[in-house]
Short mmCIF file of C-alpha atoms in Angstrom, two decimals:
data_model
loop_
_atom_site.label_atom_id
_atom_site.label_comp_id
_atom_site.label_asym_id
_atom_site.label_seq_id
_atom_site.Cartn_x
_atom_site.Cartn_y
_atom_site.Cartn_z
CA MET N 1 -15.16 20.75 8.98
CA ASP N 2 -14.31 22.14 12.40
CA GLU N 3 -13.12 18.83 13.83
CA GLU N 4 -9.84 17.23 14.89
CA TYR N 5 -8.24 14.46 12.82
CA ASP N 6 -5.20 12.25 13.29
CA VAL N 7 -4.08 12.98 9.72
CA ILE N 8 -5.17 15.41 7.00
CA VAL N 9 -4.12 14.35 3.50
CA LEU N 10 -3.89 17.02 0.79
CA GLY N 11 -4.08 16.00 -2.87
CA THR N 12 -5.66 12.86 -4.34
CA GLY N 13 -2.66 11.65 -6.35
CA LEU N 14 -1.99 7.92 -6.21
CA LYS N 15 0.61 8.19 -3.43
CA GLU N 16 -1.67 10.28 -1.23
CA CYS N 17 -4.66 7.98 -1.84
CA ILE N 18 -2.67 4.84 -0.99
CA LEU N 19 -1.52 6.48 2.25
CA SER N 20 -4.99 7.66 3.26
CA GLY N 21 -6.29 4.13 2.61
CA LEU N 22 -3.52 2.48 4.64
CA LEU N 23 -3.86 4.95 7.53
CA SER N 24 -7.68 4.59 7.61
CA VAL N 25 -7.33 0.78 7.74
CA ASP N 26 -4.97 1.31 10.70
CA GLY N 27 -7.84 3.02 12.54
CA LEU N 28 -6.62 6.62 12.22
CA LYS N 29 -9.17 9.39 11.70
CA VAL N 30 -8.37 10.77 8.22
CA LEU N 31 -9.63 13.84 6.35
CA HIS N 32 -8.65 13.87 2.66
CA MET N 33 -8.92 17.16 0.72
CA ASP N 34 -8.09 18.27 -2.83
CA ARG N 35 -8.16 21.69 -4.49
CA ASN N 36 -9.38 20.00 -7.71
CA ASP N 37 -12.90 18.75 -8.36
CA TYR N 38 -11.62 15.36 -9.56
CA TYR N 39 -9.57 12.49 -8.12
CA GLY N 40 -6.01 11.74 -9.15
CA GLY N 41 -4.13 15.04 -9.02
CA GLU N 42 -1.11 14.71 -11.31
CA SER N 43 -1.89 10.99 -11.79
CA SER N 44 -5.40 11.46 -13.17
CA SER N 45 -6.78 9.98 -16.42
CA LEU N 46 -8.37 12.30 -18.98
CA ASN N 47 -11.09 11.70 -21.56
CA LEU N 48 -10.56 13.11 -25.06
CA ILE N 49 -12.34 16.44 -24.43
CA GLN N 50 -10.31 17.00 -21.22
CA LEU N 51 -7.13 16.09 -23.12
CA TRP N 52 -8.01 18.56 -25.91
CA LYS N 53 -8.75 21.34 -23.41
CA ARG N 54 -5.43 20.78 -21.64
CA PHE N 55 -3.22 20.65 -24.74
CA ARG N 56 -5.16 22.41 -27.51
CA GLY N 57 -7.21 24.94 -25.53
CA SER N 58 -10.47 23.78 -27.16
CA ASP N 59 -13.23 21.35 -26.20
CA LYS N 60 -13.90 20.12 -29.74
CA PRO N 61 -11.58 17.25 -30.72
CA PRO N 62 -11.85 15.82 -34.27
CA SER N 63 -14.79 13.42 -34.58
CA ASP N 64 -12.68 10.81 -36.40
CA LEU N 65 -10.85 10.05 -33.13
CA GLY N 66 -14.02 8.47 -31.72
CA PRO N 67 -16.13 9.15 -28.61
CA SER N 68 -14.48 11.23 -25.88
CA ARG N 69 -15.81 8.97 -23.10
CA ASP N 70 -13.93 5.96 -24.56
CA TYR N 71 -10.59 7.60 -23.75
CA ASN N 72 -8.81 7.23 -20.41
CA VAL N 73 -5.43 8.84 -21.01
CA ASP N 74 -3.10 8.58 -18.01
CA MET N 75 -1.10 11.68 -17.18
CA ILE N 76 1.48 9.60 -15.27
CA PRO N 77 1.54 6.37 -17.34
CA LYS N 78 3.04 3.41 -15.49
CA PHE N 79 2.69 -0.38 -15.55
CA MET N 80 2.70 -2.55 -12.43
CA MET N 81 5.06 -5.44 -11.83
CA ALA N 82 2.76 -8.47 -11.39
CA ASN N 83 4.68 -9.65 -8.33
CA GLY N 84 5.73 -6.19 -7.20
CA THR N 85 5.16 -3.98 -4.21
CA LEU N 86 2.12 -2.12 -5.53
CA VAL N 87 0.26 -5.37 -6.28
CA ARG N 88 1.14 -6.63 -2.78
CA THR N 89 -0.21 -3.37 -1.34
CA LEU N 90 -3.43 -3.75 -3.37
CA ILE N 91 -3.92 -7.28 -2.03
CA HIS N 92 -2.94 -6.35 1.55
CA THR N 93 -5.68 -3.69 1.58
CA ASP N 94 -8.21 -5.75 -0.43
CA VAL N 95 -8.45 -2.90 -2.95
CA THR N 96 -8.36 -5.57 -5.70
CA LYS N 97 -12.13 -5.95 -5.29
CA TYR N 98 -12.59 -2.48 -6.82
CA LEU N 99 -10.32 -3.10 -9.82
CA SER N 100 -9.84 -5.41 -12.80
CA PHE N 101 -6.40 -6.02 -14.25
CA LYS N 102 -5.12 -7.41 -17.50
CA ALA N 103 -1.62 -8.58 -18.40
CA VAL N 104 0.55 -6.34 -20.57
CA ASP N 105 1.49 -8.00 -23.86
CA GLY N 106 5.16 -7.20 -24.27
CA SER N 107 8.39 -6.02 -22.66
CA TYR N 108 11.09 -4.76 -25.03
CA VAL N 109 14.46 -3.03 -25.04
CA PHE N 110 16.09 -0.72 -27.61
CA ASN N 111 19.53 -1.99 -28.61
CA LYS N 112 21.79 -0.94 -31.50
CA GLY N 113 18.98 0.92 -33.24
CA LYS N 114 16.40 -1.90 -33.03
CA ILE N 115 13.62 -3.02 -30.67
CA HIS N 116 14.13 -6.49 -29.13
CA LYS N 117 12.06 -8.62 -26.75
CA VAL N 118 13.62 -8.67 -23.27
CA PRO N 119 14.91 -12.17 -22.39
CA ALA N 120 14.20 -12.85 -18.71
CA THR N 121 15.18 -16.51 -18.18
CA ASP N 122 18.06 -18.78 -19.15
CA MET N 123 15.96 -20.38 -21.92
CA GLU N 124 14.86 -17.02 -23.36
CA ALA N 125 18.50 -15.87 -23.31
CA LEU N 126 19.41 -18.77 -25.60
CA ARG N 127 16.77 -17.70 -28.14
CA SER N 128 17.44 -13.96 -28.03
CA PRO N 129 18.87 -12.19 -31.12
CA LEU N 130 20.36 -9.61 -28.73
CA MET N 131 23.44 -11.81 -28.25
CA GLY N 132 25.81 -13.95 -30.24
CA LEU N 133 26.21 -17.69 -29.59
CA PHE N 134 29.04 -17.54 -27.01
CA GLU N 135 27.52 -14.54 -25.24
CA LYS N 136 24.23 -16.46 -24.95
CA ARG N 137 26.00 -19.27 -23.10
CA ARG N 138 27.64 -16.84 -20.70
CA ALA N 139 24.33 -15.01 -20.15
CA ARG N 140 22.53 -18.31 -19.54
CA LYS N 141 24.99 -19.17 -16.75
CA PHE N 142 24.41 -15.79 -15.15
CA PHE N 143 20.61 -16.14 -15.38
CA ILE N 144 20.81 -19.60 -13.75
CA TYR N 145 22.89 -18.12 -10.91
CA VAL N 146 20.27 -15.39 -10.36
CA GLN N 147 17.33 -17.83 -10.59
CA GLU N 148 18.89 -20.19 -8.04
CA TYR N 149 20.17 -17.46 -5.69
CA LYS N 150 18.49 -17.44 -2.27
CA GLU N 151 19.53 -14.73 0.16
CA ASN N 152 19.26 -17.02 3.19
CA ASP N 153 21.01 -20.03 1.63
CA PRO N 154 24.82 -19.54 1.39
CA LYS N 155 25.10 -22.68 -0.79
CA THR N 156 23.52 -20.67 -3.63
CA HIS N 157 25.94 -17.74 -3.27
CA GLU N 158 28.97 -19.40 -4.94
CA GLY N 159 31.20 -17.80 -2.33
CA LEU N 160 30.09 -14.25 -3.15
CA ASP N 161 28.75 -11.81 -0.56
CA LEU N 162 26.38 -9.71 -2.68
CA THR N 163 26.09 -7.07 0.03
CA ARG N 164 29.77 -6.24 -0.66
CA VAL N 165 30.43 -7.34 -4.24
CA THR N 166 29.39 -4.64 -6.73
CA THR N 167 27.12 -5.43 -9.67
CA LYS N 168 30.02 -4.72 -12.04
CA GLU N 169 32.21 -7.24 -10.20
CA LEU N 170 29.47 -9.90 -10.21
CA ILE N 171 28.75 -9.50 -13.92
CA SER N 172 32.45 -9.47 -14.86
CA LYS N 173 32.75 -12.90 -13.20
CA TYR N 174 30.54 -14.17 -16.05
CA GLY N 175 32.40 -12.21 -18.74
CA LEU N 176 29.30 -10.51 -20.15
CA ASP N 177 29.76 -7.73 -22.72
CA ASP N 178 28.51 -4.15 -22.40
CA ASN N 179 25.38 -4.70 -24.53
CA THR N 180 24.24 -7.61 -22.35
CA ILE N 181 24.97 -5.65 -19.18
CA ASP N 182 22.93 -2.79 -20.64
CA PHE N 183 19.70 -4.74 -21.11
CA ILE N 184 20.12 -6.68 -17.84
CA GLY N 185 20.59 -3.50 -15.79
CA HIS N 186 17.96 -1.35 -17.48
CA ALA N 187 15.29 -3.64 -18.97
CA LEU N 188 15.31 -6.43 -16.35
CA ALA N 189 16.54 -4.79 -13.13
CA LEU N 190 14.86 -1.49 -14.21
CA HIS N 191 17.68 0.79 -13.07
CA ARG N 192 17.28 4.33 -14.40
CA ASP N 193 21.00 5.02 -14.95
CA ASP N 194 24.36 3.24 -14.59
CA ARG N 195 25.10 4.07 -10.94
CA TYR N 196 23.92 0.57 -9.97
CA LEU N 197 27.11 -0.94 -11.46
CA TYR N 198 29.12 0.45 -8.53
CA GLU N 199 26.61 -0.49 -5.83
CA PRO N 200 26.18 -3.84 -4.01
CA ALA N 201 24.89 -6.51 -6.42
CA LEU N 202 22.17 -7.83 -4.10
CA ASP N 203 19.69 -5.14 -5.16
CA THR N 204 20.16 -5.92 -8.87
CA VAL N 205 19.80 -9.68 -8.29
CA LYS N 206 16.57 -9.11 -6.31
CA ARG N 207 15.22 -6.87 -9.07
CA MET N 208 16.01 -9.51 -11.72
CA LYS N 209 14.29 -12.17 -9.62
CA LEU N 210 11.22 -9.95 -9.23
CA TYR N 211 11.06 -9.52 -13.02
CA ALA N 212 11.28 -13.29 -13.62
CA GLU N 213 8.72 -14.09 -10.87
CA SER N 214 6.32 -11.48 -12.27
CA LEU N 215 6.74 -12.90 -15.77
CA ALA N 216 6.02 -16.42 -14.50
CA ARG N 217 2.76 -15.35 -12.83
CA PHE N 218 1.07 -14.77 -16.16
CA GLN N 219 2.97 -17.06 -18.51
CA GLY N 220 2.58 -14.11 -20.90
CA GLY N 221 4.79 -11.77 -22.84
CA SER N 222 5.67 -9.39 -19.99
CA PRO N 223 5.91 -9.16 -16.20
CA TYR N 224 3.53 -6.20 -16.11
CA ILE N 225 -0.19 -5.74 -15.45
CA TYR N 226 -2.37 -2.68 -15.93
CA PRO N 227 -5.91 -1.81 -14.76
CA LEU N 228 -8.80 -1.84 -17.20
CA TYR N 229 -9.85 1.81 -17.80
CA GLY N 230 -6.37 3.06 -16.86
CA LEU N 231 -4.62 4.24 -13.73
CA GLY N 232 -7.25 6.82 -12.80
CA GLU N 233 -9.09 3.86 -11.24
CA LEU N 234 -6.36 3.38 -8.62
CA PRO N 235 -6.65 6.62 -6.59
CA GLN N 236 -10.44 6.20 -6.56
CA ALA N 237 -10.14 2.60 -5.35
CA PHE N 238 -7.96 3.66 -2.40
CA ALA N 239 -10.32 6.58 -1.74
CA ARG N 240 -13.19 4.06 -1.49
CA LEU N 241 -11.11 1.97 0.89
CA SER N 242 -10.46 5.00 3.10
CA ALA N 243 -14.19 5.88 3.10
CA VAL N 244 -15.12 2.30 4.10
CA TYR N 245 -12.85 2.69 7.15
CA GLY N 246 -14.30 6.08 8.12
CA GLY N 247 -12.14 8.47 6.09
CA THR N 248 -13.76 11.77 5.04
CA TYR N 249 -13.28 13.15 1.51
CA MET N 250 -13.65 16.77 0.35
CA LEU N 251 -12.93 17.68 -3.28
CA ASN N 252 -12.91 21.17 -4.80
CA LYS N 253 -11.54 22.82 -1.63
CA PRO N 254 -9.61 25.90 -2.81
CA GLU N 255 -6.46 27.27 -1.17
CA CYS N 256 -5.86 24.50 1.34
CA LYS N 257 -3.50 26.30 3.71
CA VAL N 258 -1.50 24.30 6.24
CA GLU N 259 -1.54 25.94 9.70
CA PHE N 260 1.43 25.71 12.10
CA ASP N 261 1.63 26.16 15.88
CA LEU N 262 4.25 28.23 17.72
CA GLU N 263 6.73 25.32 17.61
CA GLY N 264 6.45 25.13 13.82
CA LYS N 265 4.46 21.89 13.83
CA ALA N 266 1.52 21.40 11.46
CA CYS N 267 -1.70 21.63 13.48
CA GLY N 268 -4.47 22.03 10.90
CA VAL N 269 -5.61 23.01 7.40
CA THR N 270 -7.75 26.03 6.49
CA SER N 271 -9.98 26.27 3.41
CA GLU N 272 -12.83 28.69 2.71
CA GLY N 273 -12.50 30.23 6.18
CA GLU N 274 -12.85 26.92 8.05
CA THR N 275 -10.02 25.13 9.83
CA ALA N 276 -9.78 21.40 10.47
CA ARG N 277 -7.29 20.53 13.22
CA CYS N 278 -4.89 17.61 12.97
CA LYS N 279 -1.76 15.99 14.37
CA LYS N 280 -0.07 15.31 10.99
CA VAL N 281 -0.32 16.53 7.40
CA VAL N 282 0.41 14.33 4.36
CA CYS N 283 0.59 16.04 0.95
CA ASP N 284 2.18 16.28 -2.47
CA PRO N 285 4.86 18.98 -2.90
CA SER N 286 2.47 21.48 -4.56
CA TYR N 287 0.72 22.09 -1.22
CA LEU N 288 3.97 22.97 0.63
CA LEU N 289 6.40 24.22 -2.01
CA ASN N 290 8.40 26.10 0.63
CA LYS N 291 9.33 22.71 2.13
CA ALA N 292 10.40 21.12 -1.18
CA ARG N 293 13.10 21.67 -3.77
CA LYS N 294 13.13 21.17 -7.51
CA VAL N 295 15.30 18.18 -8.45
CA GLY N 296 14.58 17.79 -12.16
CA LYS N 297 12.10 17.96 -14.98
CA VAL N 298 10.28 15.24 -16.94
CA ALA N 299 9.42 15.56 -20.65
CA ARG N 300 6.54 13.52 -22.04
CA ALA N 301 5.01 13.07 -25.48
CA ILE N 302 1.51 11.56 -25.77
CA ALA N 303 0.49 10.07 -29.12
CA ILE N 304 -2.89 8.84 -30.36
CA MET N 305 -2.29 6.20 -33.05
CA SER N 306 -4.26 3.76 -35.19
CA HIS N 307 -1.69 0.93 -34.92
CA PRO N 308 0.58 -0.75 -32.36
CA ILE N 309 4.20 0.40 -31.95
CA PRO N 310 6.07 -1.16 -34.93
CA ASN N 311 8.40 -4.13 -34.27
CA THR N 312 6.63 -5.13 -31.03
CA ASP N 313 4.84 -8.20 -32.45
CA GLU N 314 1.54 -6.32 -32.80
CA SER N 315 1.40 -5.88 -29.01
CA HIS N 316 -1.68 -3.94 -27.86
CA SER N 317 0.10 -3.01 -24.63
CA VAL N 318 3.84 -2.75 -24.32
CA GLN N 319 6.83 -1.20 -22.58
CA VAL N 320 10.03 -0.38 -24.47
CA ILE N 321 13.05 0.79 -22.47
CA LEU N 322 15.72 2.82 -24.26
CA PRO N 323 18.84 2.52 -22.07
CA GLN N 324 20.88 5.70 -21.59
CA LYS N 325 24.00 4.33 -23.29
CA GLN N 326 22.08 3.49 -26.47
CA LEU N 327 21.09 7.16 -26.82
CA GLY N 328 24.17 8.86 -25.37
CA ARG N 329 22.10 10.12 -22.41
CA LYS N 330 22.58 10.26 -18.64
CA SER N 331 19.28 8.44 -17.94
CA ASP N 332 16.86 6.09 -19.73
CA MET N 333 13.93 6.90 -22.00
CA TYR N 334 10.64 5.00 -21.75
CA LEU N 335 7.99 4.03 -24.29
CA PHE N 336 4.61 2.96 -22.94
CA CYS N 337 1.67 1.88 -25.09
CA SER N 338 -1.87 0.82 -24.17
CA SER N 339 -5.01 0.56 -26.26
CA TYR N 340 -8.65 -0.42 -26.53
CA SER N 341 -7.72 -3.87 -25.17
CA HIS N 342 -7.32 -2.18 -21.74
CA ASN N 343 -10.38 0.07 -22.35
CA VAL N 344 -8.34 3.28 -22.52
CA ALA N 345 -9.25 4.20 -26.13
CA PRO N 346 -11.95 3.41 -28.71
CA LYS N 347 -11.60 0.24 -30.79
CA GLY N 348 -8.69 0.49 -33.20
CA LYS N 349 -6.94 3.31 -31.29
CA PHE N 350 -3.68 3.14 -29.34
CA ILE N 351 -2.23 5.59 -26.80
CA ALA N 352 1.57 5.80 -26.69
CA PHE N 353 3.78 7.80 -24.33
CA VAL N 354 7.46 8.71 -24.58
CA SER N 355 8.96 9.87 -21.26
CA ALA N 356 12.42 10.96 -20.16
CA GLU N 357 14.20 13.06 -17.59
CA VAL N 358 15.04 16.41 -19.21
CA GLU N 359 18.82 16.79 -19.74
CA THR N 360 19.04 19.77 -22.14
CA ASP N 361 17.20 23.05 -22.79
CA ARG N 362 15.39 21.45 -25.76
CA PRO N 363 13.26 18.71 -24.16
CA GLU N 364 11.04 18.19 -27.21
CA LEU N 365 14.10 17.30 -29.28
CA GLU N 366 15.33 14.93 -26.56
CA LEU N 367 12.25 12.72 -27.04
CA LYS N 368 12.82 12.34 -30.80
CA PRO N 369 14.55 8.89 -30.60
CA GLY N 370 11.46 7.51 -28.83
CA ILE N 371 8.91 9.32 -31.01
CA ASP N 372 10.70 8.02 -34.15
CA LEU N 373 9.91 4.44 -33.03
CA LEU N 374 6.14 5.09 -32.97
CA GLY N 375 5.55 5.23 -36.72
CA LEU N 376 2.64 7.29 -38.04
CA VAL N 377 0.70 9.15 -35.32
CA ASP N 378 -2.81 10.66 -35.55
CA GLU N 379 -2.16 13.30 -32.86
CA LEU N 380 0.86 14.24 -30.76
CA PHE N 381 0.85 16.22 -27.50
CA PHE N 382 3.87 17.37 -25.53
CA GLU N 383 4.42 18.56 -21.97
CA THR N 384 7.05 18.95 -19.28
CA TYR N 385 6.65 19.07 -15.51
CA ASP N 386 9.03 19.84 -12.66
CA ARG N 387 10.00 17.15 -10.16
CA TYR N 388 10.21 18.06 -6.45
CA GLU N 389 11.37 16.28 -3.33
CA PRO N 390 10.84 17.29 0.31
CA VAL N 391 13.59 19.07 2.26
CA ASN N 392 11.80 19.29 5.61
CA GLU N 393 12.32 17.14 8.73
CA PRO N 394 8.92 15.47 9.44
CA SER N 395 9.81 14.75 13.07
CA LEU N 396 10.07 18.53 13.62
CA ASP N 397 7.09 19.85 11.63
CA ASN N 398 4.72 16.84 11.30
CA CYS N 399 4.56 17.35 7.50
CA PHE N 400 4.99 14.25 5.36
CA ILE N 401 5.55 15.25 1.73
CA SER N 402 5.74 12.85 -1.22
CA THR N 403 8.28 13.15 -4.03
CA SER N 404 7.07 14.00 -7.56
CA TYR N 405 6.59 11.20 -10.10
CA ASP N 406 9.67 10.23 -12.13
CA ALA N 407 9.92 9.46 -15.85
CA THR N 408 9.86 5.66 -15.50
CA SER N 409 6.99 3.66 -17.00
CA HIS N 410 6.71 1.30 -14.02
CA PHE N 411 5.61 1.71 -10.41
CA GLU N 412 8.35 0.24 -8.21
CA SER N 413 10.03 3.55 -7.24
CA THR N 414 6.62 5.19 -6.65
CA VAL N 415 5.55 2.58 -4.10
CA MET N 416 8.87 2.62 -2.27
CA ASP N 417 8.24 6.32 -1.56
CA VAL N 418 4.77 5.48 -0.21
CA LEU N 419 6.09 2.70 2.07
CA SER N 420 8.88 4.87 3.51
CA MET N 421 6.34 7.65 4.19
CA TYR N 422 4.01 5.13 5.86
CA THR N 423 6.85 4.04 8.16
CA MET N 424 7.72 7.67 9.00
CA ILE N 425 4.08 8.47 9.80
CA THR N 426 3.26 5.35 11.83
CA GLY N 427 6.65 4.23 13.13
CA LYS N 428 6.16 0.73 11.73
CA ALA N 429 6.79 -1.09 8.46
CA LEU N 430 3.87 -2.31 6.36
CA ASP N 431 3.72 -6.12 6.32
CA LEU N 432 3.36 -7.11 2.68
CA SER N 433 3.97 -10.85 3.07
CA VAL N 434 0.68 -11.70 1.36
CA ASP N 435 -0.51 -14.67 -0.66
CA LEU N 436 -0.41 -13.34 -4.20
CA SER N 437 -2.76 -16.06 -5.43
CA ALA N 438 -5.49 -14.19 -3.53
CA ALA N 439 -5.48 -11.62 -6.29
CA SER N 440 -6.38 -14.02 -9.06
CA ALA N 441 -10.10 -13.38 -8.67
CA ALA N 442 -9.56 -9.70 -9.49
CA GLU N 443 -7.34 -10.28 -12.51
CA GLU N 444 -8.19 -10.93 -16.12
CA TYR N 445 -5.71 -13.17 -17.86
#
C-alpha cells in the first residue's frame, strides 16, 4: 500500500464509485478503499438475512417470505430518468455493458387524497382526471409551449426570457390553478419544495422536457428505468470500470485516517499502520465528519408486501410523489415500489419504500400518509439517517466530500453532485453529449 496515487477515494457509495470510475478513465492513478467488507456504503442492497440482522437483530427471517438470496433491498432507493444525467454518465463510461435495465411501469402523483397517473404531454393532459374540462385546455396550451420551447430559438419563446421570468409568472400566463401547478412542479419537474416558483422558469421548463423525453424513449408508463437486481449493481459496475483502467480496490480497511501536511492539505490515508500517499482525497462525509455539517434527516419505511401499491394499475414498479402542499408539509414525500419483475424479491413479493425529509420530532408518524397508501404489508421496517454536506474549501485542503443522499426517489440531484465534484477535482466539465441510442443494447424493454 506504500505507494503514491493521484486520488484516494474513501467509501464505495454510488457517488464515490462513479467518481473513481470517471477519474480512472481520465488516466489518473486511483486507490479506492472502504471500511466495510462490501460495496455500496449507504447505497448498498441487502438480502433478506442482512435486512433482518439490520432491523430485527436476528439472522432468521420467516420462511414464508421466500429465499433470502432472492431479495435485493436498496437502502437508498431511487429510479433513473431514462434520458437523464446518470444514464448519460453510464453510456459515456460504457458501464452499460455491466448492467441490464428495465423500464418502470408507472409514475403517479397524490392529489386531493387520491393517487393519479402523471400526465406528461398535451394529449395525456386532456385525458387526465386531475383536471376539469377548462383547466385541461389551459394545461394543454402550457404543455405545447414547453414541448415546442427551444432555448436557442427565440421564435419558440413567445417573447418571454425564461432566465428572468419566474416559474410562477410563466404559469400564471396560462391561468393554471394551484392543483395543476402542484403536479407540474413536483411530479413532472421533480422539485422537492415550492421554492422553484420564485426562481427563473428555464430550469422548470428543462426539467419538464427531460421528463417528456424520458417518457418517449420507452413508450411506457413512466420516464424511469431501474437496474435488474437493484441499485447495488451500480457501485460494483463503476468499480469494475475503475479496475479496468488500473484503479486499485481495497475493502475491509478499518479506520481509514486522512493524513494532512503542514499546510493542511490532504497528503495520504493511513489504515492498519500503512500509509498510501496521494494528491487528493475523495470521500463521503462519514470519513471526514469534522469537515461536514448536518443539514437534515431522512425518514424511511421499508415494506415487504404480497401485492402492488393499490390504485397504481397493478404496476410492478412505480413512483408516487406526494407533494408538500397535499400533506401540509414543507417538502415532498416519496413512494417507491419494485418487485420480482426487477429481480429484487421472490416471485409474488413487492418491496415498497416511503421516504421524506424529517420535519418534526416524530418521524415515524410523518410517514403515515405514505404508509397508509400501501395497503396490507407483510413486514414493515423503519429507519432515519442524518444528511451532511461539506463545509471545507477543497482548493485549500484537497478534500472533495460528497453530500449525503436526499429523500427523493430519483437520481437527478445525486448525479449533479457527482458532476460538480468531478469539475472541482479535474478543472473540467464532463462531456455528456452522447448518443442515447447506444444504450439500447443494454436495456430490456
